[in-house]
XYZ file of C-alpha atoms in Angstrom:
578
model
C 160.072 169.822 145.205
C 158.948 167.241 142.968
C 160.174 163.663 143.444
C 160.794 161.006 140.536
C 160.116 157.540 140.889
C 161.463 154.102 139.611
C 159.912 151.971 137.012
C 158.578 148.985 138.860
C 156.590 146.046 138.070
C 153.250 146.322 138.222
C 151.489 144.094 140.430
C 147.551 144.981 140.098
C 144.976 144.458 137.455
C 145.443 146.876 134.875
C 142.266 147.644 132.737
C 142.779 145.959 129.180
C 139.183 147.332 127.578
C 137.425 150.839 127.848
C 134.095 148.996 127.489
C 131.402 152.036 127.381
C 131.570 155.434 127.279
C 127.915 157.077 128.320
C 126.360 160.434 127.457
C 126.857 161.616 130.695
C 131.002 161.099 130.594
C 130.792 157.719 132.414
C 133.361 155.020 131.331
C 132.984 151.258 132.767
C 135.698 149.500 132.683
C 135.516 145.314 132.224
C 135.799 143.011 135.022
C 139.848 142.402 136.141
C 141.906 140.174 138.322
C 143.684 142.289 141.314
C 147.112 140.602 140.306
C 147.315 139.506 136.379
C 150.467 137.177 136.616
C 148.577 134.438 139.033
C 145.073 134.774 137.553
C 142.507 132.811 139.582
C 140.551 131.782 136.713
C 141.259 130.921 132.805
C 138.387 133.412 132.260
C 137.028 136.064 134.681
C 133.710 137.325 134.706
C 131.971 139.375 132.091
C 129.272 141.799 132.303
C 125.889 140.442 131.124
C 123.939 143.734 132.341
C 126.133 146.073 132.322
C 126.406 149.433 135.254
C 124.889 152.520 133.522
C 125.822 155.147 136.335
C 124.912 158.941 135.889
C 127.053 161.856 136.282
C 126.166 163.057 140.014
C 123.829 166.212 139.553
C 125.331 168.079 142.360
C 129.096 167.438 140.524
C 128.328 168.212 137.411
C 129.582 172.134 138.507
C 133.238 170.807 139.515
C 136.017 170.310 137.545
C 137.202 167.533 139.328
C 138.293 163.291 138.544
C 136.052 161.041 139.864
C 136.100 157.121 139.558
C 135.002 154.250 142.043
C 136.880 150.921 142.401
C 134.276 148.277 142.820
C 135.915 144.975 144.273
C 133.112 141.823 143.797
C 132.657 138.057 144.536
C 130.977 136.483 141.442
C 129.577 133.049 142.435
C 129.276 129.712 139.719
C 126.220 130.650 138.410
C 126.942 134.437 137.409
C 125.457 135.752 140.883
C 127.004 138.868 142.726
C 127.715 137.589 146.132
C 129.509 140.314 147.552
C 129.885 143.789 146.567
C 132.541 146.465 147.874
C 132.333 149.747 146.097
C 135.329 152.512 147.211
C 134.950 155.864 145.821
C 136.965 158.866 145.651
C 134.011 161.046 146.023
C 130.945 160.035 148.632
C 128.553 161.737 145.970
C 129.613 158.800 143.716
C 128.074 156.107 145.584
C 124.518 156.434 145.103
C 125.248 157.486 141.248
C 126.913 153.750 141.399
C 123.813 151.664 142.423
C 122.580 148.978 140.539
C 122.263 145.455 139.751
C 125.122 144.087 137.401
C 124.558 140.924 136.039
C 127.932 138.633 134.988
C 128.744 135.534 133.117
C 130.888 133.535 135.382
C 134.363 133.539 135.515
C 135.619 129.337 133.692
C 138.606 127.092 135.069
C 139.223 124.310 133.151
C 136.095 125.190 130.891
C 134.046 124.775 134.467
C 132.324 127.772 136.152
C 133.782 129.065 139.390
C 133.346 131.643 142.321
C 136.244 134.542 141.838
C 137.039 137.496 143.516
C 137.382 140.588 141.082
C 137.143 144.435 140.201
C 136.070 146.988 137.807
C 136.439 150.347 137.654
C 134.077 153.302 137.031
C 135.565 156.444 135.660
C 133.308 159.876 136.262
C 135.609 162.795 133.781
C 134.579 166.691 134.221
C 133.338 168.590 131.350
C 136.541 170.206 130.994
C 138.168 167.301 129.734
C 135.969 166.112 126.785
C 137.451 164.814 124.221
C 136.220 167.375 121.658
C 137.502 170.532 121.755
C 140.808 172.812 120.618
C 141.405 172.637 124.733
C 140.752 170.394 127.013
C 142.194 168.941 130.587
C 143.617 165.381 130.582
C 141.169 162.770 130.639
C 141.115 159.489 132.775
C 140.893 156.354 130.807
C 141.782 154.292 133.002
C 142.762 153.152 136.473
C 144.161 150.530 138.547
C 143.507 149.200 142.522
C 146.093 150.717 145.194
C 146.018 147.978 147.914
C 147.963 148.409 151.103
C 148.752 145.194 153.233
C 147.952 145.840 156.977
C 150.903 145.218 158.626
C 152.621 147.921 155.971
C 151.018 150.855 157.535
C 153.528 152.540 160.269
C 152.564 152.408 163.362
C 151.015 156.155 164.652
C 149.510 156.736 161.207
C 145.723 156.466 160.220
C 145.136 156.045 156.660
C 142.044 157.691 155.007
C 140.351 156.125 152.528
C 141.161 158.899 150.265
C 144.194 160.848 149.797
C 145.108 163.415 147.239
C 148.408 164.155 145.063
C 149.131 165.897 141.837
C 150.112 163.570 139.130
C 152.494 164.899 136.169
C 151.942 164.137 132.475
C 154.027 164.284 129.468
C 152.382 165.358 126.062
C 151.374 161.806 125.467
C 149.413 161.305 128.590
C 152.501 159.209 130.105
C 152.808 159.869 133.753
C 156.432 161.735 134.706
C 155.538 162.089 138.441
C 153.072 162.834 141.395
C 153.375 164.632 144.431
C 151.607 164.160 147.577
C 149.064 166.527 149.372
C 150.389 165.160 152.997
C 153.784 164.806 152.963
C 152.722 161.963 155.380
C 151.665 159.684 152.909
C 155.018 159.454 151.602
C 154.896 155.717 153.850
C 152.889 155.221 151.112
C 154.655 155.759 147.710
C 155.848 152.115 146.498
C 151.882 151.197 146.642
C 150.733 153.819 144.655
C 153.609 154.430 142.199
C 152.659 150.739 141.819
C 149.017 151.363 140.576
C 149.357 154.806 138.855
C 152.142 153.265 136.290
C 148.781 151.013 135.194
C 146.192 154.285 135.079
C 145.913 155.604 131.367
C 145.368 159.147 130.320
C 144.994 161.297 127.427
C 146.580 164.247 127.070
C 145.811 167.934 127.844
C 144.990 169.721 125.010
C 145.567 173.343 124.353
C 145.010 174.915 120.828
C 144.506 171.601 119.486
C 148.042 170.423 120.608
C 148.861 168.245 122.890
C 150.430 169.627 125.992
C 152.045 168.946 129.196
C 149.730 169.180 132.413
C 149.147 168.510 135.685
C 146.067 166.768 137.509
C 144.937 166.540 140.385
C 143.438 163.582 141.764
C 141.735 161.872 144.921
C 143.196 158.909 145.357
C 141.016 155.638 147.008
C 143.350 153.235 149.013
C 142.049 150.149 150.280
C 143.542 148.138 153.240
C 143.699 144.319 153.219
C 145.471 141.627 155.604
C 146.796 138.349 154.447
C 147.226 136.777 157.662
C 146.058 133.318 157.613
C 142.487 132.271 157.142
C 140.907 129.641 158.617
C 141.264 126.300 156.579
C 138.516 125.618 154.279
C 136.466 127.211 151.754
C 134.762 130.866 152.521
C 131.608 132.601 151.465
C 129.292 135.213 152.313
C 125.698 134.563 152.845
C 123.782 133.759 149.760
C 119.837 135.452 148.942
C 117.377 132.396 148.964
C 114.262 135.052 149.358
C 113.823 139.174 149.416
C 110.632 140.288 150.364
C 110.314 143.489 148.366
C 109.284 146.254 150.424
C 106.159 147.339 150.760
C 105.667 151.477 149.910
C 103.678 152.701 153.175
C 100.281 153.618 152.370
C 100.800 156.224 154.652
C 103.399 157.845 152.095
C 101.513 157.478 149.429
C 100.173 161.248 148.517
C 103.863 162.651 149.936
C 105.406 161.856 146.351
C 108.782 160.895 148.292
C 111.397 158.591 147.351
C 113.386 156.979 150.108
C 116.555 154.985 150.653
C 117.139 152.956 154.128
C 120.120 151.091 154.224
C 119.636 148.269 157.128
C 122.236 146.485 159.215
C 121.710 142.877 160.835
C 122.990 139.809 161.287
C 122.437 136.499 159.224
C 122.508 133.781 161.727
C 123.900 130.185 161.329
C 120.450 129.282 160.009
C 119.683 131.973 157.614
C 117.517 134.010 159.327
C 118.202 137.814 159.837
C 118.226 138.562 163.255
C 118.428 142.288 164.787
C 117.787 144.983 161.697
C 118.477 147.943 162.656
C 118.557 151.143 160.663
C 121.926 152.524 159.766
C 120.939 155.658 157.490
C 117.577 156.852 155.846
C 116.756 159.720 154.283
C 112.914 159.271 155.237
C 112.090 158.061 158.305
C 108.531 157.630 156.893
C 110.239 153.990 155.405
C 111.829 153.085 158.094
C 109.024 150.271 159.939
C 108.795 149.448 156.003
C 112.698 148.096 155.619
C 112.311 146.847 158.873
C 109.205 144.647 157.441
C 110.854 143.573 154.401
C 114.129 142.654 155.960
C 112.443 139.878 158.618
C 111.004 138.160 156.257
C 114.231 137.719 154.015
C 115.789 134.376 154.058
C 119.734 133.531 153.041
C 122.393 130.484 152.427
C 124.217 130.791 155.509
C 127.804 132.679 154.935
C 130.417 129.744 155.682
C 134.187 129.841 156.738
C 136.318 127.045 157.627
C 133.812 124.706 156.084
C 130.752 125.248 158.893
C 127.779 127.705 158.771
C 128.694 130.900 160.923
C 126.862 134.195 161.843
C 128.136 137.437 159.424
C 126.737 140.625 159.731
C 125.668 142.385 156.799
C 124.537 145.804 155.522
C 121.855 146.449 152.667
C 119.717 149.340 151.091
C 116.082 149.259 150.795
C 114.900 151.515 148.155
C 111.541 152.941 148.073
C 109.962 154.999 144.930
C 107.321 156.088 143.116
C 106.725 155.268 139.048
C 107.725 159.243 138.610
C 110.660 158.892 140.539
C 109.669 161.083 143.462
C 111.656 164.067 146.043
C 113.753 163.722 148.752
C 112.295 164.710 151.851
C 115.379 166.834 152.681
C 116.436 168.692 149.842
C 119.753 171.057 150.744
C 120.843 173.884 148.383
C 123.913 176.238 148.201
C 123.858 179.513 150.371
C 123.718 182.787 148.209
C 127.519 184.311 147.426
C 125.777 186.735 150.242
C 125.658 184.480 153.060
C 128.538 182.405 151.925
C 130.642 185.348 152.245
C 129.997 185.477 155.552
C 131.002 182.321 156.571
C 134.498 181.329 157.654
C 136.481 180.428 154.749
C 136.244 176.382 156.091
C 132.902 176.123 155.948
C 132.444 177.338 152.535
C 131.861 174.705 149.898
C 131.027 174.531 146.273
C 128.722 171.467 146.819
C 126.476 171.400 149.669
C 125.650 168.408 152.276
C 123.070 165.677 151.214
C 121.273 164.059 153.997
C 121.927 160.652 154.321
C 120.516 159.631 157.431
C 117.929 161.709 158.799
C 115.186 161.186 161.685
C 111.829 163.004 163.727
C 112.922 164.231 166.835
C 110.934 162.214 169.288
C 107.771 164.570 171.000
C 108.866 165.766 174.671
C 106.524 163.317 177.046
C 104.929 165.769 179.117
C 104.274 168.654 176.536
C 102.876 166.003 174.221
C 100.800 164.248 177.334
C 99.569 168.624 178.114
C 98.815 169.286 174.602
C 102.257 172.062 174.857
C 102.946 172.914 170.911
C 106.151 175.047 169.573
C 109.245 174.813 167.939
C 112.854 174.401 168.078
C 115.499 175.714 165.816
C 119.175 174.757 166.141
C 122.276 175.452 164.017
C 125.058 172.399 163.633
C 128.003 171.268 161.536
C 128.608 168.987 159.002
C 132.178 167.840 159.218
C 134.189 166.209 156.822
C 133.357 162.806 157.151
C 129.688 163.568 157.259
C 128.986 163.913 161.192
C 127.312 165.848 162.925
C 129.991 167.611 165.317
C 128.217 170.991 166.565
C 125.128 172.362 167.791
C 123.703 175.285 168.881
C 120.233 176.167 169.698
C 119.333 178.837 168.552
C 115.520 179.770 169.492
C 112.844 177.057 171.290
C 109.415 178.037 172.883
C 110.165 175.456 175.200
C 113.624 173.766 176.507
C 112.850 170.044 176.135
C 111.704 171.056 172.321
C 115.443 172.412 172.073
C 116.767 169.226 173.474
C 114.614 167.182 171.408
C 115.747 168.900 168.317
C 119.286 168.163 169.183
C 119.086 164.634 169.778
C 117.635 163.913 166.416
C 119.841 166.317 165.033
C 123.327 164.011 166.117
C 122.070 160.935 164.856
C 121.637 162.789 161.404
C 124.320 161.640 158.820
C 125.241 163.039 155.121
C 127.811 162.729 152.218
C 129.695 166.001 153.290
C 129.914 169.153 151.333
C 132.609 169.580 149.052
C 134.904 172.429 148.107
C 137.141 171.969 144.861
C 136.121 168.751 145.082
C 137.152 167.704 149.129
C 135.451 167.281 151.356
C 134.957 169.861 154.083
C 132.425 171.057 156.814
C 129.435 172.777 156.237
C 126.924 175.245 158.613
C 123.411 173.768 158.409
C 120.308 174.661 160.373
C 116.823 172.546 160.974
C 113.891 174.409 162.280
C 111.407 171.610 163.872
C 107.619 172.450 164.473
C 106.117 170.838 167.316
C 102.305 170.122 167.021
C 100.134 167.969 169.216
C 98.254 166.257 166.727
C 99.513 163.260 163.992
C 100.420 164.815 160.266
C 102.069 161.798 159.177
C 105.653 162.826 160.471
C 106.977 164.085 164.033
C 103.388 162.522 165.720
C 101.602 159.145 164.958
C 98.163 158.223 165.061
C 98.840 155.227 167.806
C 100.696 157.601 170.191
C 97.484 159.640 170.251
C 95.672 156.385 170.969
C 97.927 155.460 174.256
C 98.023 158.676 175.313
C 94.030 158.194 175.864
C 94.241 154.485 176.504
C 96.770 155.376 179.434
C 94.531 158.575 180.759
C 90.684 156.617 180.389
C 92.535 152.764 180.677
C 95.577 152.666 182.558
C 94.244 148.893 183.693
C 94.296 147.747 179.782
C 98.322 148.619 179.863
C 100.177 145.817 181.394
C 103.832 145.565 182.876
C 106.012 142.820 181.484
C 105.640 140.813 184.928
C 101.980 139.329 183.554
C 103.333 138.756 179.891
C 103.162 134.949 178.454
C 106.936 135.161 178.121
C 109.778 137.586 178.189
C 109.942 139.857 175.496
C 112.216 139.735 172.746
C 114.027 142.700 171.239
C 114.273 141.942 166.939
C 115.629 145.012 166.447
C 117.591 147.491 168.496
C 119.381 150.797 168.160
C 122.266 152.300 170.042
C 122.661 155.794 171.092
C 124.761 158.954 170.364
C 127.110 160.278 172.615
C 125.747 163.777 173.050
C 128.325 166.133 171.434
C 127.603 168.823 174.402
C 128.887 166.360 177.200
C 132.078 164.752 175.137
C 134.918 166.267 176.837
C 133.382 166.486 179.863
C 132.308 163.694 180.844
C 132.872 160.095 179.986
C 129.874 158.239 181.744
C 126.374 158.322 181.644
C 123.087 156.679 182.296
C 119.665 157.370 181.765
C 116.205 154.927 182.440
C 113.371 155.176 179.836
C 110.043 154.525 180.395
C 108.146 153.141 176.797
C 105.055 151.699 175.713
C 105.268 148.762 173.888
C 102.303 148.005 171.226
C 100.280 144.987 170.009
C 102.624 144.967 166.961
C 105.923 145.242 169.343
C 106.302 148.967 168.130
C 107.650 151.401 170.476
C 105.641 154.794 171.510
C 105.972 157.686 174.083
C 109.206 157.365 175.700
C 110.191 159.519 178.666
C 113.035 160.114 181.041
C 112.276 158.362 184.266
C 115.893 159.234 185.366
C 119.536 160.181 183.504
C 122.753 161.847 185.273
C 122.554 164.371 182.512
C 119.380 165.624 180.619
C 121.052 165.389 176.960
C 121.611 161.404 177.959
C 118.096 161.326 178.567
C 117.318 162.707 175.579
C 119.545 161.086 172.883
C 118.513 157.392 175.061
C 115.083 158.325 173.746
C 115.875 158.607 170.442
C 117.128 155.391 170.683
C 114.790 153.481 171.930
C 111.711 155.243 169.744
C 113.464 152.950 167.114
C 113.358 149.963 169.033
C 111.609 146.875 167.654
C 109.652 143.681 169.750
C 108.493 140.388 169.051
C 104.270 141.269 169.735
C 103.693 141.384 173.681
C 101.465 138.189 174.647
C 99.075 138.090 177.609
C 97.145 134.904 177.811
C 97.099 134.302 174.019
C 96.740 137.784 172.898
C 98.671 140.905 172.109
C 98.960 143.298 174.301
C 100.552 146.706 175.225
C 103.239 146.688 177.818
C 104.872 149.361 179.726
C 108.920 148.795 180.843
C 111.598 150.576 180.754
C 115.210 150.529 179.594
C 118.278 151.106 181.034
C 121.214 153.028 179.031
C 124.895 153.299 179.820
C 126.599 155.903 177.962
C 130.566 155.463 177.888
C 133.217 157.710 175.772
C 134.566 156.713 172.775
C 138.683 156.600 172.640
C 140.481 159.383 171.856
C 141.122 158.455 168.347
C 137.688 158.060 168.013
C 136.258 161.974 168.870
C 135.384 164.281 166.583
C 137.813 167.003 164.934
C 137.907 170.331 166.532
C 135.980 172.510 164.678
C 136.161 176.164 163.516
C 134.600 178.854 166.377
C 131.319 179.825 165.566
C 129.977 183.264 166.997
C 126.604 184.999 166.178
C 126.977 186.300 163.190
C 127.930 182.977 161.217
C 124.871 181.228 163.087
C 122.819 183.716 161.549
C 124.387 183.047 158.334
C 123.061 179.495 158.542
C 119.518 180.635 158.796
C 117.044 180.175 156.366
C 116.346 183.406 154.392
C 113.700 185.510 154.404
C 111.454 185.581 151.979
C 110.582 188.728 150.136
C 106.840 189.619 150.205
């Protein structure tokens, strides 16, 4: 049954200019307060350089509404401060990136720091504006803001939720309808923000015409508790070291994207980068490079410098642009068939966040080579939530591959335009020598240094001073053991370079061999301050301790669908036809 609702005031920004509308079916909407009747500002912010976001190649195929809400702090001078982008579709956010440039928002004919939005509208081909038919077309949209304390108690809010919105010849909206009867709770906030969204009319025959849409719909939670007294503001670029492309990447023709986590201190400095996603883990010591050397304004709140914790993408790429390093296309109509109807999708996975399994110790140390394959899922939110291995010469090459494979993160495949889970598959070759990838030159180099020179590798007892950890990484829960158990521990053994790099970890201990594995994963990311011994670098051998505990139950992953033989085989590669 459809459900009415009451006129109400209208309480957010509501977009007052369609600003540009691109080749690609992109509209940009002007910068606008979130609550017009108390405006911050005489004047808010204006777009100097304005977005120019593509159509997302892999959604160019759906007939789906797209659009992105992007909330931003513009400081005195015209600089973006803070950025929040909230999408209704993950493929959106990397069509989104860019650097806007603004003219400040005035008080008083003075230049001030404001908090705003503008929106980003992404229409299907079906609704183009030429045409004797056509579906209705977004013009137009609004924020829908939900305070905190509004949410019942028992019920977790996505970021995106879906209803089917009526319209009237005209484009007017008559009604809308939830997916999830659920977010009902939730009615007064969006009725709010739809009655400022603008549409144009289904067309059919070259008449107008009633229709119905349906359309994702991005909520954002805020509090308005109190605040500390005093003025607040994130930290403020003073230098960006722009990142170096690795030499060592150079005749790959890859492009990649690492987007870094760490914290800027009370003094500016970053302290503790560690990577968050990368789709090439060939850039990763690269970000890790640029990022130290950055320098900031401390952020400030209540008046008095204070540490915030920040996340930004380094971009690497060539003049031409470049490839991904994994590039995932849609199963045949064959092999889709025989997949359970939830893990078909129209749009396939795109990796994210993807890393080398580390080498197995002792079958690197014996010169062992093979492979692994293993099958997993993609869920919803972009997690890895299954494995299965399917074939591995040896078992620790199986284990390997499925460590890597749960720290791997994507924007989820789609089907009519949600998001759903996908079957995937990675088939990992294991060779004993250094191609630039899964091996590195300097491993090669201990190896030998601790066979021919085990006196030249020092523990941490004869070091000038402690060592110093700049950048570390925390480990995965292994998906095999959740459920069944909710502790673990595992001891790795590492060499620790000149440079304070991290090589050949191994298992000296763990209460369960996947803990052992996914610590390693870890800890191959880990970064030092350069081991000192008497004045000079050195390498170091120590090891490090892990603790594994459970997440809470709200935080495990969905159930998901049974997998047999059959649909593993279905996520195989295909064979190629002589």
């Amino acid at each position: 049954m459809k459900i009415r609702f009451q006129l109400a005031c209208v309480v957010f920004g509501v977009v007052l200019t369609i600003s540009r509308l691109a080749a690609q079916d992109v509209t940009v909407t002007d910068p606008a307060w979130f609550d017009l009747q108390k405006p911050p500002a005489d004047q808010p912010p204006t777009f100097k350089k304005r977005p120019k976001p593509e159509f997302p190649e892999e959604l160019k195929e759906l007939e789906q509404v797209g659009y992105v809400i992007v909330e931003q702090m513009i400081g005195a001078n015209g600089e973006r401060l803070h950025r929040v982008p909230m999408c209704s579709n993950p493929y959106l956010e990397k069509a989104i990136e860019g650097e806007e440039k603004f003219s400040p928002a005035k008080r008083d004919g003075k230049t001030i720091e404001v908090s705003c939005w503008y929106g980003i509208i992404f229409n299907p081909r079906s609704a183009r504006k030429a045409g004797s038919d056509a579906t209705p077309r977004l013009l137009g949209v609004a924020p829908i803001r939900v305070e905190k304390k509004a949410v019942p108690s028992g019920i977790k809010l996505p970021q995106v939720i879906w209803a089917t919105v009526s319209l009237n010849e005209n484009g007017a909206l008559t009604n809308f309808v939830f997916d999830d009867s659920a977010h009902e709770a939730f009615r007064q906030q969006v009725g709010d923000s739809l009655r400022a969204w603008r549409f144009a009319p289904a067309r059919r025959e070259g008449k107008n015409v009633e229709a119905e849409l349906h359309l994702p719909l991005v909520m954002r939670i805020f509090s308005n508790e109190a605040k500390t007294a005093g003025p607040s503001s994130p930290p403020k670029p003073v230098y960006r070291k722009q990142p170096v492309y690795p030499i060592a990447m150079n005749k790959s023709g890859l492009r990649g994207q690492v987007k870094v986590e760490f914290i800027v201190d009370k003094t500016g400095a970053v302290k503790n980068p560690v990577i968050i996603e990368s789709n090439n883990p060939g850039f990763n010591e690269a970000a890790i490079e640029a990022v130290l050397q950055w320098t900031f304004k401390p952020g400030i709140k209540g008046g008095v410098p204070v540490d915030v914790r920040m996340q930004l993408p380094v971009v690497f790429e060539l003049t031409d642009g470049g490839r991904d390093l994994v590039e995932v296309s849609r199963p045949s109509k064959k092999k889709q068939q025989k997949l359970p109807q939830e893990l078909q999708y129209d749009t396939a996975p795109k990796p994210t966040g993807v890393i080398y399994p580390v080498y197995p110790y002792p079958l690197l140390r014996d010169g062992t080579t093979g492979k692994a394959v293993v099958v997993y899922v993609v869920d919803a939110e972009g997690r890895v939530s299954n494995t299965k291995l399917i074939e591995a010469t040896q078992p620790e090459f199986g284990q390997a591959v499925i460590a890597a494979v749960e720290t791997f993160h994507f924007i989820p495949a789609l089907k009519d335009g949600k998001p759903t889970s996908a079957l995937m598959n990675m088939e990992q070759i294991f060779r004993d020598y250094p191609d630039g990838a899964i091996i590195a030159e300097k491993s090669l180099e201990l190896l030998k240094m601790e066979k021919n020179h085990p006196e030249k590798i020092l523990s941490a007892k004869t070091l000038d001073a402690p060592l110093k950890p700049v950048s570390r990484h925390s480990a995965v829960f292994p998906s095999a053991l959740q459920g069944r158990l909710n502790l673990g521990e595992a001891v790795i053994q590492i060499l620790i370079d000149e440079e304070g790099k991290v090589y050949l970890p191994r298992i000296v201990k763990a209460t369960d061999p996947a803990f052992g594995y996914a610590a390693m994963q870890a800890v191959v990311e880990w970064r030092f301050d350069p081991p000192m011994a008497e004045g000079k670098p050195a390498v170091v051998r120590v090891q490090v301790p892990f603790v594994f505990k459970q997440g809470q139950e709200g935080d495990q992953p969905k159930a998901n669908p049974a997998i047999d033989k059959s649909t593993f085989e279905s996520a195989l590669p295909e064979e190629k036809q002589p």
